[in-house]
Amino acid sequence: MALQIYNTMTRSKEEFVPQEPGKVKMYVCGPTVYGYMHIGNARPVIVFDMVRNYLESLGNEVRYLTNFTDVDDKMIRKAEEMNITVAEVADMFIAAYQEDLAGLGVKPATMNPRVTESMDKIIEFIKELEEKGYAYENGGDVYYRTGKFADYGKLSRQNLEELRFGIRVEVDPRKENQEDFVLWKAAKPGEVHWASPWGEGRPGWHIECSAMVREYLGKTIDIHGGGEDLKFPHHECECAQTEALTGEPLSNYWMHNAFLNIGDEKMSKSLGNGLLVKDIRARFKAGTIRYFMLSSHYRNQLNFTEEALLSAEKSVERIALAESNVKHRLELAPEGAEGEASAPVTERLAAITGSFHAKMQDDFNTPDAITAVFEWVSLANQTLAKTDAAAADLAALLKTYAEMNAVLNLTPELEAEVASEEVERLIAERAEARKNKNWSRSDEIRDELNSLGILLEDTPQGMRWRRK
């Protein structure tokens, strides 16, 4: 098997071959940090975390960068609203963003370069474009000459004439052509700014990613990712800037996830449906949100509803219960886990693992990969139904699940939970009621614990509890 990735640039699946065997350079556009992460932002965050996890599971060393846009118009307005500095706005929302990432079971990036920390590299990049005739200055602003780059529009499959016809914005007399885009903005009075050869100002949005990629990953990277809304103009402009300068592809593979909809409407703050991740995390665990996001292929649109999350929650509970039960039985097994698993279990696990990888290598087909996880759940439950389940079989089950979960992270490892004194008292009272065959009192206590968020499980090895 070989990993196939759908390349937006070629509109086809291609075998993934990194430039350097065993090493992958990957860049995903990060947030403009002027507010809290909404659920639409969470989709690319989880999707590309999964991509990175799978590449690492194949033995690759992944250098994963995602940037922070920590200065732009929105941030300047937010700073004015809050009566604090732009830098303080950035620090506040970067901290909140990182908290959300941890709450979504997403690993930190290898590096999170900031625009404000990359200003010298951005200015140098623009100067080189100007020297090669791809940029021009007018009134302190610097623009990119799209007409000079013959391949402008190749990523989004739009030609320059179509783009000119589609422009509906107010004409800017400072531009040579209206499809030209800004590389450097002259500062307005009172705005945060940096010194440059063209006067005080700050960078445009598109240039920052090109400069950061070149600085930290080199001329050409293996994978560039982001939401499909970034395909044009952001990624198109990145291509034009970088390739005009280097003469080489910015990225060998372009990946874009589809939109997340709410009630069948595109995520949009203007619709008032920009649900915040921090609020959703207060109600649902990381594994539930990840399951929901990965239950549809990343290139298919996904509809966000409470019903869908509740369904995902039940599915993750089934997986987590099977995993927990296998661990519990293995801990109680009289024999160690040494030795080989039985032939039937070994064969079933090999088939499950093969199916999982076959689906993942087909452009990260997570919905079908999750089907393989449920095949594992079935095998786990069948094995647990045997009173003489071998420790080696249980250990093999856990090993296989751990390998799949390292990619999907549906059941993040949790610290051992400790019951409160009240919960312990009720559990002990219920055990005594069952011992005396007082089934009505036993049921009453179960209901009382359930109202406290405690689920009881009566197993052949005794009663166990877990939180909902």
Tab-separated table of C-alpha atoms in Angstrom:
chain	number	residue	atom	x	y	z
A	1	MET	CA	0.000	0.000	0.000
A	2	ALA	CA	1.053	3.547	-0.636
A	3	LEU	CA	-0.499	6.679	0.770
A	4	GLN	CA	-2.633	8.540	-1.765
A	5	ILE	CA	-3.438	12.237	-1.224
A	6	TYR	CA	-5.939	14.281	-3.206
A	7	ASN	CA	-3.905	17.209	-4.525
A	8	THR	CA	-6.003	20.337	-5.032
A	9	MET	CA	-3.451	21.618	-7.540
A	10	THR	CA	-3.890	18.647	-9.904
A	11	ARG	CA	-7.475	17.730	-8.908
A	12	SER	CA	-6.435	14.086	-8.538
A	13	LYS	CA	-5.188	11.565	-6.008
A	14	GLU	CA	-1.437	11.121	-6.102
A	15	GLU	CA	0.962	8.840	-4.307
A	16	PHE	CA	2.566	10.793	-1.485
A	17	VAL	CA	6.332	10.892	-1.824
A	18	PRO	CA	8.115	13.342	0.513
A	19	GLN	CA	11.103	15.188	-0.858
A	20	GLU	CA	13.320	13.586	1.770
A	21	PRO	CA	12.480	10.001	2.726
A	22	GLY	CA	11.138	9.763	6.250
A	23	LYS	CA	10.785	13.521	6.699
A	24	VAL	CA	7.724	15.645	5.955
A	25	LYS	CA	7.504	19.441	5.857
A	26	MET	CA	3.931	20.567	6.457
A	27	TYR	CA	2.412	24.038	6.798
A	28	VAL	CA	-1.184	24.815	7.753
A	29	CYS	CA	-2.521	28.362	7.824
A	30	GLY	CA	-3.281	29.396	11.380
A	31	PRO	CA	-5.705	31.861	12.950
A	32	THR	CA	-5.884	35.618	13.090
A	33	VAL	CA	-5.947	35.924	16.862
A	34	TYR	CA	-8.594	38.546	17.567
A	35	GLY	CA	-11.256	36.252	19.048
A	36	TYR	CA	-12.029	32.782	20.359
A	37	MET	CA	-11.934	29.751	18.078
A	38	HIS	CA	-15.313	28.884	16.589
A	39	ILE	CA	-16.326	25.386	15.607
A	40	GLY	CA	-15.672	26.033	11.916
A	41	ASN	CA	-11.999	26.651	12.756
A	42	ALA	CA	-11.903	23.368	14.669
A	43	ARG	CA	-12.393	21.277	11.542
A	44	PRO	CA	-9.050	22.040	9.845
A	45	VAL	CA	-7.330	21.952	13.237
A	46	ILE	CA	-8.530	18.376	13.856
A	47	VAL	CA	-8.217	17.223	10.239
A	48	PHE	CA	-4.581	18.237	9.880
A	49	ASP	CA	-3.734	16.962	13.351
A	50	MET	CA	-5.041	13.594	12.132
A	51	VAL	CA	-2.975	13.887	8.925
A	52	ARG	CA	0.135	14.630	10.938
A	53	ASN	CA	-0.585	11.741	13.329
A	54	TYR	CA	-0.964	9.293	10.456
A	55	LEU	CA	2.206	10.443	8.726
A	56	GLU	CA	4.051	9.955	12.016
A	57	SER	CA	2.495	6.520	12.477
A	58	LEU	CA	4.113	5.547	9.171
A	59	GLY	CA	7.496	6.408	10.648
A	60	ASN	CA	7.905	9.932	9.292
A	61	GLU	CA	9.400	12.832	11.195
A	62	VAL	CA	6.880	15.630	10.595
A	63	ARG	CA	7.931	19.264	10.903
A	64	TYR	CA	4.513	20.863	11.339
A	65	LEU	CA	4.119	24.637	11.283
A	66	THR	CA	1.002	26.725	11.763
A	67	ASN	CA	1.289	30.496	12.055
A	68	PHE	CA	-0.351	33.150	14.182
A	69	THR	CA	-1.468	36.308	12.398
A	70	ASP	CA	-0.982	38.673	15.312
A	71	VAL	CA	-1.488	42.002	13.526
A	72	ASP	CA	-4.155	43.023	10.999
A	73	ASP	CA	-7.191	45.296	10.634
A	74	LYS	CA	-9.443	43.116	12.794
A	75	MET	CA	-6.889	43.017	15.579
A	76	ILE	CA	-6.429	46.782	15.486
A	77	ARG	CA	-10.193	47.248	15.819
A	78	LYS	CA	-10.353	44.689	18.659
A	79	ALA	CA	-7.551	46.485	20.519
A	80	GLU	CA	-9.441	49.770	20.197
A	81	GLU	CA	-12.654	48.133	21.469
A	82	MET	CA	-10.876	46.610	24.476
A	83	ASN	CA	-8.654	49.641	25.088
A	84	ILE	CA	-5.505	47.515	25.110
A	85	THR	CA	-2.586	47.054	22.711
A	86	VAL	CA	-2.611	44.797	19.655
A	87	ALA	CA	0.122	42.718	21.304
A	88	GLU	CA	-2.062	42.216	24.386
A	89	VAL	CA	-4.977	41.138	22.186
A	90	ALA	CA	-2.695	38.622	20.474
A	91	ASP	CA	-1.345	37.171	23.712
A	92	MET	CA	-4.846	36.830	25.152
A	93	PHE	CA	-6.330	34.961	22.219
A	94	ILE	CA	-3.248	32.866	21.449
A	95	ALA	CA	-3.464	31.526	25.003
A	96	ALA	CA	-7.185	30.813	24.520
A	97	TYR	CA	-6.497	29.141	21.171
A	98	GLN	CA	-3.845	26.869	22.662
A	99	GLU	CA	-6.217	25.943	25.487
A	100	ASP	CA	-8.819	24.975	22.879
A	101	LEU	CA	-6.250	22.896	20.999
A	102	ALA	CA	-5.441	20.923	24.135
A	103	GLY	CA	-9.167	20.534	24.792
A	104	LEU	CA	-9.595	19.065	21.302
A	105	GLY	CA	-6.818	16.527	21.775
A	106	VAL	CA	-4.619	18.328	19.237
A	107	LYS	CA	-0.848	18.165	19.606
A	108	PRO	CA	1.105	21.437	19.604
A	109	ALA	CA	2.718	22.373	16.295
A	110	THR	CA	6.452	22.036	15.881
A	111	MET	CA	6.503	25.815	15.616
A	112	ASN	CA	3.986	28.686	15.691
A	113	PRO	CA	5.725	31.621	14.008
A	114	ARG	CA	4.122	35.024	14.545
A	115	VAL	CA	3.881	37.776	11.962
A	116	THR	CA	5.302	40.354	14.370
A	117	GLU	CA	8.339	38.146	14.969
A	118	SER	CA	8.913	37.617	11.231
A	119	MET	CA	8.793	41.229	10.052
A	120	ASP	CA	12.377	41.373	8.772
A	121	LYS	CA	11.834	38.240	6.672
A	122	ILE	CA	8.553	39.585	5.298
A	123	ILE	CA	10.116	42.920	4.311
A	124	GLU	CA	13.058	41.132	2.683
A	125	PHE	CA	10.659	38.935	0.700
A	126	ILE	CA	8.784	41.994	-0.616
A	127	LYS	CA	12.049	43.745	-1.528
A	128	GLU	CA	13.112	40.723	-3.597
A	129	LEU	CA	9.765	40.699	-5.394
A	130	GLU	CA	10.169	44.397	-6.132
A	131	GLU	CA	13.693	43.855	-7.489
A	132	LYS	CA	12.377	41.178	-9.851
A	133	GLY	CA	9.582	43.423	-11.091
A	134	TYR	CA	6.731	41.541	-9.409
A	135	ALA	CA	5.966	44.313	-6.916
A	136	TYR	CA	5.522	48.067	-7.106
A	137	GLU	CA	5.024	50.866	-4.600
A	138	ASN	CA	2.448	53.639	-4.736
A	139	GLY	CA	1.748	56.028	-1.874
A	140	GLY	CA	3.490	53.871	0.722
A	141	ASP	CA	1.536	50.765	-0.269
A	142	VAL	CA	3.210	47.908	-2.154
A	143	TYR	CA	1.267	45.702	-4.574
A	144	TYR	CA	1.904	42.427	-6.407
A	145	ARG	CA	1.665	42.471	-10.219
A	146	THR	CA	-0.588	39.497	-10.876
A	147	GLY	CA	-0.378	40.037	-14.636
A	148	LYS	CA	3.360	39.374	-14.605
A	149	PHE	CA	2.900	35.876	-13.120
A	150	ALA	CA	1.656	33.718	-15.989
A	151	ASP	CA	0.281	30.955	-13.756
A	152	TYR	CA	-1.848	33.167	-11.512
A	153	GLY	CA	-5.114	31.313	-10.921
A	154	LYS	CA	-3.742	27.791	-11.429
A	155	LEU	CA	-4.654	26.545	-7.925
A	156	SER	CA	-8.236	27.816	-7.946
A	157	ARG	CA	-8.608	27.209	-11.716
A	158	GLN	CA	-9.515	30.809	-12.468
A	159	ASN	CA	-7.850	32.778	-15.223
A	160	LEU	CA	-7.002	36.446	-14.995
A	161	GLU	CA	-9.788	37.550	-17.345
A	162	GLU	CA	-12.383	35.770	-15.198
A	163	LEU	CA	-10.943	37.376	-12.099
A	164	ARG	CA	-11.072	40.821	-13.677
A	165	PHE	CA	-14.684	40.282	-14.710
A	166	GLY	CA	-15.591	39.075	-11.210
A	167	ILE	CA	-14.155	42.026	-9.294
A	168	ARG	CA	-16.942	43.876	-7.480
A	169	VAL	CA	-14.923	45.997	-5.089
A	170	GLU	CA	-14.413	49.730	-5.232
A	171	VAL	CA	-11.714	50.652	-7.743
A	172	ASP	CA	-8.373	51.498	-6.124
A	173	PRO	CA	-6.607	54.118	-8.263
A	174	ARG	CA	-3.244	53.232	-6.701
A	175	LYS	CA	-3.251	49.805	-8.367
A	176	GLU	CA	-1.965	49.246	-11.890
A	177	ASN	CA	-4.648	46.549	-12.233
A	178	GLN	CA	-7.537	45.898	-9.867
A	179	GLU	CA	-6.659	42.199	-9.423
A	180	ASP	CA	-3.262	43.169	-7.959
A	181	PHE	CA	-3.083	42.512	-4.227
A	182	VAL	CA	-1.366	44.317	-1.381
A	183	LEU	CA	1.966	43.195	0.047
A	184	TRP	CA	2.614	46.146	2.363
A	185	LYS	CA	0.134	48.644	3.809
A	186	ALA	CA	1.076	52.199	4.743
A	187	ALA	CA	0.164	52.840	8.373
A	188	LYS	CA	-2.766	55.087	9.204
A	189	PRO	CA	-2.341	57.609	12.035
A	190	GLY	CA	-2.190	55.891	15.414
A	191	GLU	CA	-1.898	52.356	13.991
A	192	VAL	CA	0.777	49.887	15.019
A	193	HIS	CA	3.536	49.958	12.397
A	194	TRP	CA	7.061	48.936	11.401
A	195	ALA	CA	9.760	50.746	9.452
A	196	SER	CA	10.318	49.619	5.863
A	197	PRO	CA	11.916	50.894	2.632
A	198	TRP	CA	8.439	52.140	1.635
A	199	GLY	CA	7.698	53.928	4.882
A	200	GLU	CA	5.971	53.010	8.138
A	201	GLY	CA	3.413	50.248	7.732
A	202	ARG	CA	2.626	46.561	8.131
A	203	PRO	CA	2.340	43.527	5.855
A	204	GLY	CA	-0.662	42.370	3.879
A	205	TRP	CA	-2.209	39.038	4.784
A	206	HIS	CA	-0.948	36.846	1.939
A	207	ILE	CA	2.747	37.672	2.143
A	208	GLU	CA	3.236	36.475	5.712
A	209	CYS	CA	2.772	32.765	4.963
A	210	SER	CA	5.123	32.839	1.974
A	211	ALA	CA	7.837	34.476	4.062
A	212	MET	CA	7.390	32.104	6.996
A	213	VAL	CA	7.398	28.976	4.834
A	214	ARG	CA	10.619	30.030	3.128
A	215	GLU	CA	12.271	30.993	6.414
A	216	TYR	CA	11.397	27.902	8.437
A	217	LEU	CA	10.741	25.143	5.889
A	218	GLY	CA	12.576	26.131	2.712
A	219	LYS	CA	11.595	26.895	-0.875
A	220	THR	CA	9.304	23.895	-1.383
A	221	ILE	CA	7.317	22.018	1.262
A	222	ASP	CA	5.614	18.651	1.057
A	223	ILE	CA	2.078	19.554	2.211
A	224	HIS	CA	0.268	22.880	2.481
A	225	GLY	CA	-3.141	22.668	4.152
A	226	GLY	CA	-6.132	24.762	5.123
A	227	GLY	CA	-9.855	25.206	4.702
A	228	GLU	CA	-11.274	25.405	1.188
A	229	ASP	CA	-12.136	29.064	1.786
A	230	LEU	CA	-8.386	29.791	1.678
A	231	LYS	CA	-7.921	28.331	-1.789
A	232	PHE	CA	-8.647	31.729	-3.314
A	233	PRO	CA	-7.332	34.285	-2.855
A	234	HIS	CA	-4.980	33.411	0.013
A	235	HIS	CA	-3.309	30.249	-1.254
A	236	GLU	CA	-3.419	31.450	-4.838
A	237	CYS	CA	-1.509	34.564	-3.824
A	238	GLU	CA	0.970	32.514	-1.813
A	239	CYS	CA	1.728	30.456	-4.920
A	240	ALA	CA	2.210	33.563	-7.046
A	241	GLN	CA	4.511	35.296	-4.546
A	242	THR	CA	6.730	32.336	-3.750
A	243	GLU	CA	6.993	30.821	-7.191
A	244	ALA	CA	7.713	34.181	-8.821
A	245	LEU	CA	10.658	34.504	-6.466
A	246	THR	CA	12.018	30.957	-6.349
A	247	GLY	CA	10.907	29.490	-9.665
A	248	GLU	CA	9.935	26.334	-7.759
A	249	PRO	CA	6.606	24.997	-6.432
A	250	LEU	CA	5.597	26.344	-3.045
A	251	SER	CA	4.137	22.948	-2.122
A	252	ASN	CA	4.079	19.550	-3.804
A	253	TYR	CA	0.674	18.667	-2.332
A	254	TRP	CA	-2.182	21.031	-1.520
A	255	MET	CA	-4.909	19.804	0.845
A	256	HIS	CA	-8.177	21.607	1.603
A	257	ASN	CA	-10.947	20.536	3.951
A	258	ALA	CA	-14.573	21.360	3.088
A	259	PHE	CA	-16.816	23.746	5.010
A	260	LEU	CA	-18.594	22.962	8.235
A	261	ASN	CA	-22.272	23.927	8.101
A	262	ILE	CA	-24.690	24.644	10.911
A	263	GLY	CA	-28.282	23.703	10.173
A	264	ASP	CA	-27.244	23.281	6.520
A	265	GLU	CA	-25.906	26.834	6.398
A	266	LYS	CA	-22.285	27.723	5.789
A	267	MET	CA	-20.470	28.713	8.953
A	268	SER	CA	-20.543	32.478	9.066
A	269	LYS	CA	-20.379	34.963	11.886
A	270	SER	CA	-22.702	37.196	9.878
A	271	LEU	CA	-25.371	34.509	10.323
A	272	GLY	CA	-24.878	34.603	14.067
A	273	ASN	CA	-23.989	30.911	14.214
A	274	GLY	CA	-20.273	31.079	14.988
A	275	LEU	CA	-20.424	28.669	17.912
A	276	LEU	CA	-17.347	28.874	20.114
A	277	VAL	CA	-15.197	25.815	20.735
A	278	LYS	CA	-14.731	26.732	24.385
A	279	ASP	CA	-18.505	26.551	24.910
A	280	ILE	CA	-18.850	23.267	23.042
A	281	ARG	CA	-15.953	21.786	25.032
A	282	ALA	CA	-17.848	22.613	28.216
A	283	ARG	CA	-20.528	20.146	27.089
A	284	PHE	CA	-18.643	17.533	25.083
A	285	LYS	CA	-15.332	15.757	25.530
A	286	ALA	CA	-12.466	16.010	23.050
A	287	GLY	CA	-13.053	12.504	21.712
A	288	THR	CA	-16.697	13.282	20.917
A	289	ILE	CA	-15.804	16.407	18.950
A	290	ARG	CA	-12.997	14.594	17.119
A	291	TYR	CA	-15.279	11.658	16.289
A	292	PHE	CA	-17.858	14.043	14.849
A	293	MET	CA	-15.251	15.855	12.742
A	294	LEU	CA	-13.654	12.649	11.477
A	295	SER	CA	-16.917	10.788	10.837
A	296	SER	CA	-17.132	12.488	7.442
A	297	HIS	CA	-14.371	12.620	4.837
A	298	TYR	CA	-12.429	15.855	5.154
A	299	ARG	CA	-13.267	16.863	1.565
A	300	ASN	CA	-17.023	16.486	2.147
A	301	GLN	CA	-19.114	19.201	3.748
A	302	LEU	CA	-20.194	18.380	7.275
A	303	ASN	CA	-23.395	19.478	8.987
A	304	PHE	CA	-23.031	20.530	12.617
A	305	THR	CA	-26.011	19.718	14.837
A	306	GLU	CA	-26.479	18.869	18.479
A	307	GLU	CA	-27.992	15.543	17.414
A	308	ALA	CA	-24.835	14.685	15.513
A	309	LEU	CA	-22.685	15.431	18.554
A	310	LEU	CA	-24.918	13.376	20.841
A	311	SER	CA	-24.680	10.473	18.401
A	312	ALA	CA	-20.895	10.868	18.312
A	313	GLU	CA	-20.848	10.859	22.107
A	314	LYS	CA	-22.637	7.506	22.241
A	315	SER	CA	-20.282	6.032	19.649
A	316	VAL	CA	-17.194	7.133	21.565
A	317	GLU	CA	-18.666	5.727	24.771
A	318	ARG	CA	-18.969	2.308	23.081
A	319	ILE	CA	-15.320	2.460	22.028
A	320	ALA	CA	-14.113	3.754	25.395
A	321	LEU	CA	-16.090	1.094	27.288
A	322	ALA	CA	-14.549	-1.698	25.229
A	323	GLU	CA	-11.069	-0.279	25.726
A	324	SER	CA	-11.656	0.159	29.465
A	325	ASN	CA	-13.039	-3.354	29.862
A	326	VAL	CA	-10.068	-4.913	28.074
A	327	LYS	CA	-7.669	-2.970	30.305
A	328	HIS	CA	-9.604	-4.029	33.396
A	329	ARG	CA	-9.561	-7.714	32.453
A	330	LEU	CA	-5.873	-7.566	31.622
A	331	GLU	CA	-5.090	-6.023	35.016
A	332	LEU	CA	-6.952	-8.885	36.712
A	333	ALA	CA	-5.510	-11.635	34.520
A	334	PRO	CA	-3.680	-14.225	36.668
A	335	GLU	CA	-1.022	-14.674	34.020
A	336	GLY	CA	1.196	-12.054	32.417
A	337	ALA	CA	0.758	-10.843	28.876
A	338	GLU	CA	3.856	-12.714	27.758
A	339	GLY	CA	3.572	-15.065	24.845
A	340	GLU	CA	1.758	-14.872	21.556
A	341	ALA	CA	-1.918	-14.150	21.062
A	342	SER	CA	-4.113	-16.977	19.811
A	343	ALA	CA	-4.307	-17.552	16.072
A	344	PRO	CA	-7.981	-16.481	15.739
A	345	VAL	CA	-7.381	-13.182	17.545
A	346	THR	CA	-4.131	-12.555	15.683
A	347	GLU	CA	-5.813	-13.113	12.328
A	348	ARG	CA	-8.768	-10.879	13.157
A	349	LEU	CA	-6.512	-8.104	14.409
A	350	ALA	CA	-4.359	-8.332	11.278
A	351	ALA	CA	-7.501	-7.952	9.135
A	352	ILE	CA	-8.680	-4.973	11.209
A	353	THR	CA	-5.280	-3.288	11.016
A	354	GLY	CA	-5.095	-3.927	7.270
A	355	SER	CA	-8.533	-2.421	6.745
A	356	PHE	CA	-7.677	0.604	8.879
A	357	HIS	CA	-4.523	1.378	6.926
A	358	ALA	CA	-6.151	0.709	3.561
A	359	LYS	CA	-8.791	3.331	4.330
A	360	MET	CA	-6.359	5.841	5.801
A	361	GLN	CA	-4.059	5.507	2.828
A	362	ASP	CA	-6.960	6.284	0.511
A	363	ASP	CA	-6.726	10.049	1.065
A	364	PHE	CA	-7.285	9.769	4.825
A	365	ASN	CA	-10.706	8.100	4.633
A	366	THR	CA	-11.459	8.440	8.335
A	367	PRO	CA	-15.160	7.415	8.182
A	368	ASP	CA	-14.200	3.953	6.940
A	369	ALA	CA	-11.185	3.835	9.245
A	370	ILE	CA	-13.616	4.353	12.128
A	371	THR	CA	-15.553	1.346	10.819
A	372	ALA	CA	-12.393	-0.684	11.393
A	373	VAL	CA	-12.311	0.636	14.961
A	374	PHE	CA	-15.817	-0.737	15.536
A	375	GLU	CA	-14.701	-4.083	14.120
A	376	TRP	CA	-12.108	-3.979	16.879
A	377	VAL	CA	-14.857	-3.208	19.432
A	378	SER	CA	-16.774	-6.285	18.275
A	379	LEU	CA	-13.695	-8.488	18.584
A	380	ALA	CA	-12.904	-7.015	22.008
A	381	ASN	CA	-16.406	-7.741	23.289
A	382	GLN	CA	-16.331	-11.284	21.870
A	383	THR	CA	-13.018	-11.915	23.583
A	384	LEU	CA	-14.254	-10.427	26.865
A	385	ALA	CA	-17.295	-12.721	26.776
A	386	LYS	CA	-14.954	-15.651	27.321
A	387	THR	CA	-14.264	-16.260	30.982
A	388	ASP	CA	-10.872	-17.748	30.081
A	389	ALA	CA	-9.710	-14.934	27.778
A	390	ALA	CA	-5.917	-15.175	27.550
A	391	ALA	CA	-3.820	-12.267	28.775
A	392	ALA	CA	-1.846	-12.356	25.510
A	393	ASP	CA	-5.066	-11.878	23.528
A	394	LEU	CA	-6.077	-8.930	25.707
A	395	ALA	CA	-2.637	-7.345	25.352
A	396	ALA	CA	-2.764	-7.762	21.578
A	397	LEU	CA	-6.181	-6.111	21.484
A	398	LEU	CA	-4.918	-3.112	23.428
A	399	LYS	CA	-1.818	-2.779	21.238
A	400	THR	CA	-3.890	-2.715	18.056
A	401	TYR	CA	-6.342	-0.189	19.447
A	402	ALA	CA	-3.523	2.039	20.707
A	403	GLU	CA	-2.054	2.163	17.189
A	404	MET	CA	-5.367	3.254	15.666
A	405	ASN	CA	-6.129	5.681	18.464
A	406	ALA	CA	-2.708	7.307	18.077
A	407	VAL	CA	-4.005	8.522	14.710
A	408	LEU	CA	-7.637	9.381	15.483
A	409	ASN	CA	-7.313	10.146	19.224
A	410	LEU	CA	-10.938	9.285	19.974
A	411	THR	CA	-10.259	8.270	23.572
A	412	PRO	CA	-7.476	10.491	24.913
A	413	GLU	CA	-5.689	8.996	27.903
A	414	LEU	CA	-7.291	10.255	31.108
A	415	GLU	CA	-5.925	10.267	34.619
A	416	ALA	CA	-7.401	7.655	36.912
A	417	GLU	CA	-10.607	9.061	38.358
A	418	VAL	CA	-11.137	9.176	42.098
A	419	ALA	CA	-14.616	8.871	43.562
A	420	SER	CA	-15.840	11.425	46.078
A	421	GLU	CA	-16.713	10.293	49.613
A	422	GLU	CA	-20.417	10.518	48.721
A	423	VAL	CA	-19.982	8.343	45.621
A	424	GLU	CA	-17.896	5.810	47.534
A	425	ARG	CA	-20.568	5.652	50.268
A	426	LEU	CA	-23.338	5.021	47.729
A	427	ILE	CA	-21.314	2.375	45.898
A	428	ALA	CA	-20.607	0.556	49.168
A	429	GLU	CA	-24.274	0.780	50.177
A	430	ARG	CA	-25.349	-0.630	46.811
A	431	ALA	CA	-22.906	-3.522	47.156
A	432	GLU	CA	-24.412	-4.313	50.547
A	433	ALA	CA	-27.962	-4.070	49.127
A	434	ARG	CA	-27.080	-6.512	46.342
A	435	LYS	CA	-25.470	-8.842	48.856
A	436	ASN	CA	-28.755	-8.843	50.818
A	437	LYS	CA	-30.738	-9.183	47.556
A	438	ASN	CA	-32.426	-5.842	48.169
A	439	TRP	CA	-32.813	-5.217	44.466
A	440	SER	CA	-35.141	-2.235	44.785
A	441	ARG	CA	-32.638	-0.328	46.944
A	442	SER	CA	-29.839	-1.360	44.585
A	443	ASP	CA	-31.762	0.135	41.652
A	444	GLU	CA	-32.523	3.310	43.610
A	445	ILE	CA	-28.824	3.838	44.312
A	446	ARG	CA	-27.927	3.204	40.666
A	447	ASP	CA	-30.413	5.916	39.654
A	448	GLU	CA	-29.043	8.281	42.292
A	449	LEU	CA	-25.485	7.759	41.066
A	450	ASN	CA	-26.631	8.213	37.492
A	451	SER	CA	-28.059	11.609	38.444
A	452	LEU	CA	-24.575	12.455	39.781
A	453	GLY	CA	-23.025	11.541	36.431
A	454	ILE	CA	-21.749	8.127	37.578
A	455	LEU	CA	-22.370	5.019	35.499
A	456	LEU	CA	-22.121	1.594	37.164
A	457	GLU	CA	-21.108	-1.593	35.381
A	458	ASP	CA	-21.602	-5.012	36.934
A	459	THR	CA	-18.903	-7.287	35.485
A	460	PRO	CA	-17.858	-10.860	36.243
A	461	GLN	CA	-14.893	-9.313	38.052
A	462	GLY	CA	-17.070	-7.074	40.213
A	463	MET	CA	-18.724	-3.672	40.049
A	464	ARG	CA	-16.954	-0.842	38.201
A	465	TRP	CA	-17.854	2.829	37.859
A	466	ARG	CA	-17.036	5.614	35.423
A	467	ARG	CA	-18.164	9.134	34.752
A	468	LYS	CA	-20.495	9.896	31.887
